[in-house]
Coordinates of C-alpha atoms and ligand atoms in Angstrom, one line a residue:
X1 CA -13.4 11.3 -3.2
X2 CA -15.4 10.3 -6.0
X3 CA -13.7 8.3 -8.5
X4 CA -14.4 9.7 -12.1
X5 CA -11.9 7.4 -13.6
X6 CA -8.9 5.1 -13.1
X7 CA -7.3 3.2 -15.4
X8 CA -3.7 0.9 -15.7
X9 CA -1.2 2.9 -17.2
X10 CA 1.9 0.9 -16.9
X11 CA 4.7 -1.4 -14.8
X12 CA 8.0 -0.6 -15.1
X13 CA 10.9 -2.0 -13.5
X14 CA 13.3 0.6 -13.0
X15 CA 13.2 4.1 -11.7
X16 CA 14.0 5.6 -15.2
X17 CA 10.7 3.6 -16.6
X18 CA 8.6 5.7 -14.6
X19 CA 6.0 8.3 -16.0
X20 CA 7.1 11.9 -16.8
X21 CA 4.6 14.8 -16.7
X22 CA 5.5 15.3 -12.3
X23 CA 1.8 13.9 -11.2
X24 CA 1.6 13.5 -7.8
X25 CA 2.0 9.6 -6.6
X26 CA 0.6 7.9 -3.7
X27 CA 2.5 4.2 -3.3
X28 CA 0.9 1.7 -2.0
X29 CA 3.3 -1.0 0.0
X30 CA 2.6 -4.1 2.1
X31 CA 3.3 -7.7 1.8
X32 CA 2.3 -10.2 -0.6
X33 CA -1.2 -11.4 -0.4
X34 CA -2.0 -9.1 2.5
X35 CA -4.8 -7.8 0.3
X36 CA -3.2 -4.6 -1.7
X37 CA -5.3 -5.6 -5.0
X38 CA -8.2 -5.7 -2.9
X39 CA -7.8 -2.5 -1.5
X40 CA -6.7 -0.7 -5.1
X41 CA -9.8 -2.3 -6.3
X42 CA -11.9 -1.4 -3.6
X43 CA -11.0 2.7 -3.6
X44 CA -11.6 3.1 -7.3
X45 CA -14.9 0.4 -7.1
X46 CA -13.0 -1.6 -10.5
X47 CA -13.1 -4.9 -9.6
X48 CA -10.7 -6.3 -12.0
X49 CA -8.6 -3.2 -11.9
X50 CA -5.4 -4.1 -10.2
X51 CA -5.3 -8.2 -10.7
X52 CA -6.0 -10.4 -7.4
X53 CA -4.6 -13.5 -6.9
X54 CA -4.0 -16.2 -4.7
X55 CA -0.5 -16.4 -5.9
X56 CA 2.0 -14.4 -3.7
X57 CA 4.7 -12.6 -5.1
X58 CA 3.2 -12.7 -8.7
X59 CA 4.3 -9.1 -9.8
X60 CA 8.0 -8.0 -9.5
X61 CA 7.0 -4.1 -11.0
X62 CA 5.6 -1.0 -9.9
X63 CA 2.4 -0.6 -11.8
X64 CA 1.1 2.5 -12.2
X65 CA -2.7 3.5 -11.8
X66 CA -4.0 6.7 -13.0
X67 CA -6.8 8.5 -11.0
X68 CA -9.3 11.0 -12.0
X69 CA -6.5 12.1 -14.7
X70 CA -4.9 14.2 -11.8
X71 CA -2.3 11.7 -9.5
X72 CA -1.1 8.2 -9.6
X73 CA -1.7 5.4 -7.3
X74 CA 2.0 2.9 -7.4
X75 CA 1.3 0.0 -6.4
X76 CA 4.7 -1.6 -5.0
X77 CA 5.8 -5.4 -5.3
X78 CA 4.7 -7.4 -2.3
X79 CA 7.4 -8.5 0.0
X80 CA 8.4 -11.4 2.2
X81 CA 7.1 -14.1 0.0
X82 CA 9.5 -16.8 1.3
X83 CA 9.3 -19.4 -2.2
X84 CA 11.3 -16.6 -4.4
X85 CA 14.7 -16.7 -4.7
X86 CA 16.9 -15.0 -2.9
X87 CA 18.4 -13.0 -5.7
X88 CA 15.2 -12.0 -6.8
X89 CA 14.1 -10.6 -3.4
X90 CA 17.2 -8.6 -3.0
X91 CA 16.5 -7.2 -6.5
X92 CA 12.9 -6.3 -5.6
X93 CA 14.3 -4.4 -2.3
X94 CA 16.7 -2.9 -4.5
X95 CA 13.8 -1.5 -6.8
X96 CA 11.0 -0.5 -4.1
X97 CA 14.0 1.3 -1.9
X98 CA 15.2 3.4 -4.9
X99 CA 11.7 4.1 -5.9
X100 CA 11.3 5.2 -2.4
X101 CA 14.2 6.9 -1.7
X102 CA 14.6 8.6 -5.2
X103 CA 11.0 9.5 -6.7
X104 CA 10.3 13.5 -6.3
X105 CA 6.6 13.0 -7.2
X106 CA 6.2 10.4 -4.5
X107 CA 3.9 12.4 -1.8
X108 CA 3.1 9.1 0.8
X109 CA 3.1 5.6 1.0
X110 CA 0.0 3.5 2.4
X111 CA 1.4 0.6 4.2
X112 CA -1.1 -2.3 4.3
X113 CA -1.2 -4.5 7.3
X114 CA -3.1 -7.6 8.3
X115 CA -5.8 -6.5 11.0
X116 CA -5.8 -10.3 12.0
X117 CA -2.7 -11.0 12.9
X118 CA 0.4 -8.2 14.7
X119 CA 2.4 -7.1 11.5
X120 CA 5.7 -9.1 10.7
X121 CA 9.2 -8.3 11.2
X122 CA 9.0 -6.9 7.9
X123 CA 5.8 -4.7 8.3
X124 CA 8.2 -3.4 11.2
X125 CA 11.2 -2.9 9.1
X126 CA 9.4 -0.9 6.2
X127 CA 7.4 1.0 8.9
X128 CA 10.9 1.9 10.5
X129 CA 12.6 2.4 7.1
X130 CA 9.8 4.6 5.8
X131 CA 10.0 7.2 8.7
X132 CA 13.4 7.4 9.1
X133 CA 13.3 8.5 5.2
X134 CA 10.5 10.9 7.0
X135 CA 7.7 9.7 4.3
X136 CA 4.2 10.8 5.1
X137 CA 3.2 7.1 6.0
X138 CA -0.5 5.9 6.8
X139 CA -1.4 2.8 7.7
X140 CA -4.2 0.6 6.4
X141 CA -5.1 -2.8 8.8
X142 CA -7.2 -4.8 6.1
X143 CA -9.6 -7.9 6.4
X144 CA -11.3 -6.2 8.9
X145 CA -14.6 -7.8 8.1
X146 CA -13.2 -11.4 9.1
X147 CA -12.8 -10.0 12.8
X148 CA -15.4 -9.2 15.5
X149 CA -16.0 -5.3 16.3
X150 CA -14.3 -5.5 19.2
X151 CA -11.6 -7.9 18.0
X152 CA -10.7 -5.5 15.9
X153 CA -10.5 -2.6 17.9
X154 CA -8.0 -4.8 20.0
X155 CA -6.1 -5.6 17.2
X156 CA -5.5 -2.1 16.0
X157 CA -4.3 -1.3 19.3
X158 CA -1.7 -4.0 18.7
X159 CA -1.2 -2.9 14.9
X160 CA -0.4 1.1 16.4
X161 CA 2.0 -0.5 19.5
X162 CA 4.2 -2.5 17.3
X163 CA 4.5 -0.5 14.3
X164 CA 5.3 2.5 17.2
X165 CA 3.1 4.8 15.2
X166 CA 2.8 8.2 16.8
X167 CA -0.6 9.5 17.5
X168 CA -0.7 11.9 14.6
X169 CA -0.2 8.9 12.3
X170 CA -3.0 7.9 10.6
X171 CA -4.6 4.1 11.1
X172 CA -7.4 3.1 9.2
X173 CA -9.5 -0.4 10.1
X174 CA -10.2 -1.3 6.1
X175 CA -12.2 -3.7 4.6
X176 CA -12.4 -4.7 0.6
X177 CA -15.2 -6.8 1.4
X178 CA -17.7 -4.1 3.1
X179 CA -15.6 -1.0 1.8
X180 CA -15.4 0.2 5.3
X181 CA -12.4 2.3 6.0
X182 CA -12.7 3.7 2.7
X183 CA -13.5 7.2 3.2
X184 CA -10.8 7.5 5.6
X185 CA -8.1 6.2 3.5
X186 CA -9.5 8.7 0.3
X187 CA -9.0 11.5 2.8
X188 CA -5.3 10.4 3.3
X189 CA -4.7 10.0 -0.4
X190 CA -6.5 13.5 -1.1
X191 CA -4.6 14.8 1.1
X192 CA -1.4 13.9 -0.5
X193 CA -2.4 14.3 -3.4
X194 CA -3.6 18.0 -3.9
Ligands
GDP201 P1 -2.3 -9.0 -2.9 O1 -1.2 -10.3 -2.7 O2 -1.7 -8.2 -1.7 O3 -2.4 -8.0 -4.0 O4 -3.7 -9.1 -2.2 P2 -5.2 -9.9 -3.2 O5 -5.3 -8.7 -3.1 O6 -4.9 -10.5 -4.2 O7 -5.9 -10.5 -1.7 C1 -5.2 -11.7 -1.0 C2 -6.6 -12.8 -0.5 O8 -6.9 -12.1 0.3 C3 -7.4 -12.8 -1.4 O9 -7.8 -14.3 -1.5 C4 -8.7 -11.2 -1.3 O10 -9.9 -11.8 -1.7 C5 -8.6 -11.7 0.2 N1 -8.8 -10.3 0.4 C6 -8.4 -9.0 0.4 N2 -9.0 -8.4 1.4 C7 -10.0 -8.7 1.7 C8 -10.4 -8.5 2.8 O11 -11.1 -7.3 3.0 N3 -11.5 -9.5 3.4 C9 -11.4 -10.5 3.0 N4 -12.3 -11.4 3.7 N5 -10.5 -11.3 2.3 C10 -9.7 -10.2 1.8

């Protein structure tokens, strides 16, 4: 996809604050520090659009980015950061859950995992939950540049196995550093958002 425009629109802390207008939405989900902001920046070729930071758990809100004036990419709060107080974590869970369950504009979820490691228990839990709710899902395994080609391929099979992906469920090897996999991710997003 040719990204003509990408702009940050709003951060919301509850469903009632989500934009009106009915444009399609594609959500990005993953644990804190997995590389979600870097992926978003790379997708739209805008370095500073989504803030990247080494401080996991930085954001607790849903962040809306309007792409080509035609759909939203919605950056969900990262999960699984141990230092966040239990009470806050539960709050995030509720926001993500109600968004994923109730937001009618939502067309699909890109779940981001780290290609270097097997998916975590929380990655598995989220994936099972998405499946249970019959949400279209694509898994993107990022940081591929940190592995050799053959190790990357091996780890990709581990991701497929641990998340119990169906054969027709998209699984993309990605690197925000090199741009590997970018076109494949756009293909999935385009399919959902048009
Ligand atoms: P977020 O918390 O999920 O938004 O993660 P960030 O995008 O802030 O990335 C966390 C760290 O991983 C940062 O230091 C990034 O530079 C690094 N990172 C993210 N994606 C990649 C990638 O594809 N390759 C490499 N080598 N580093 C990455």
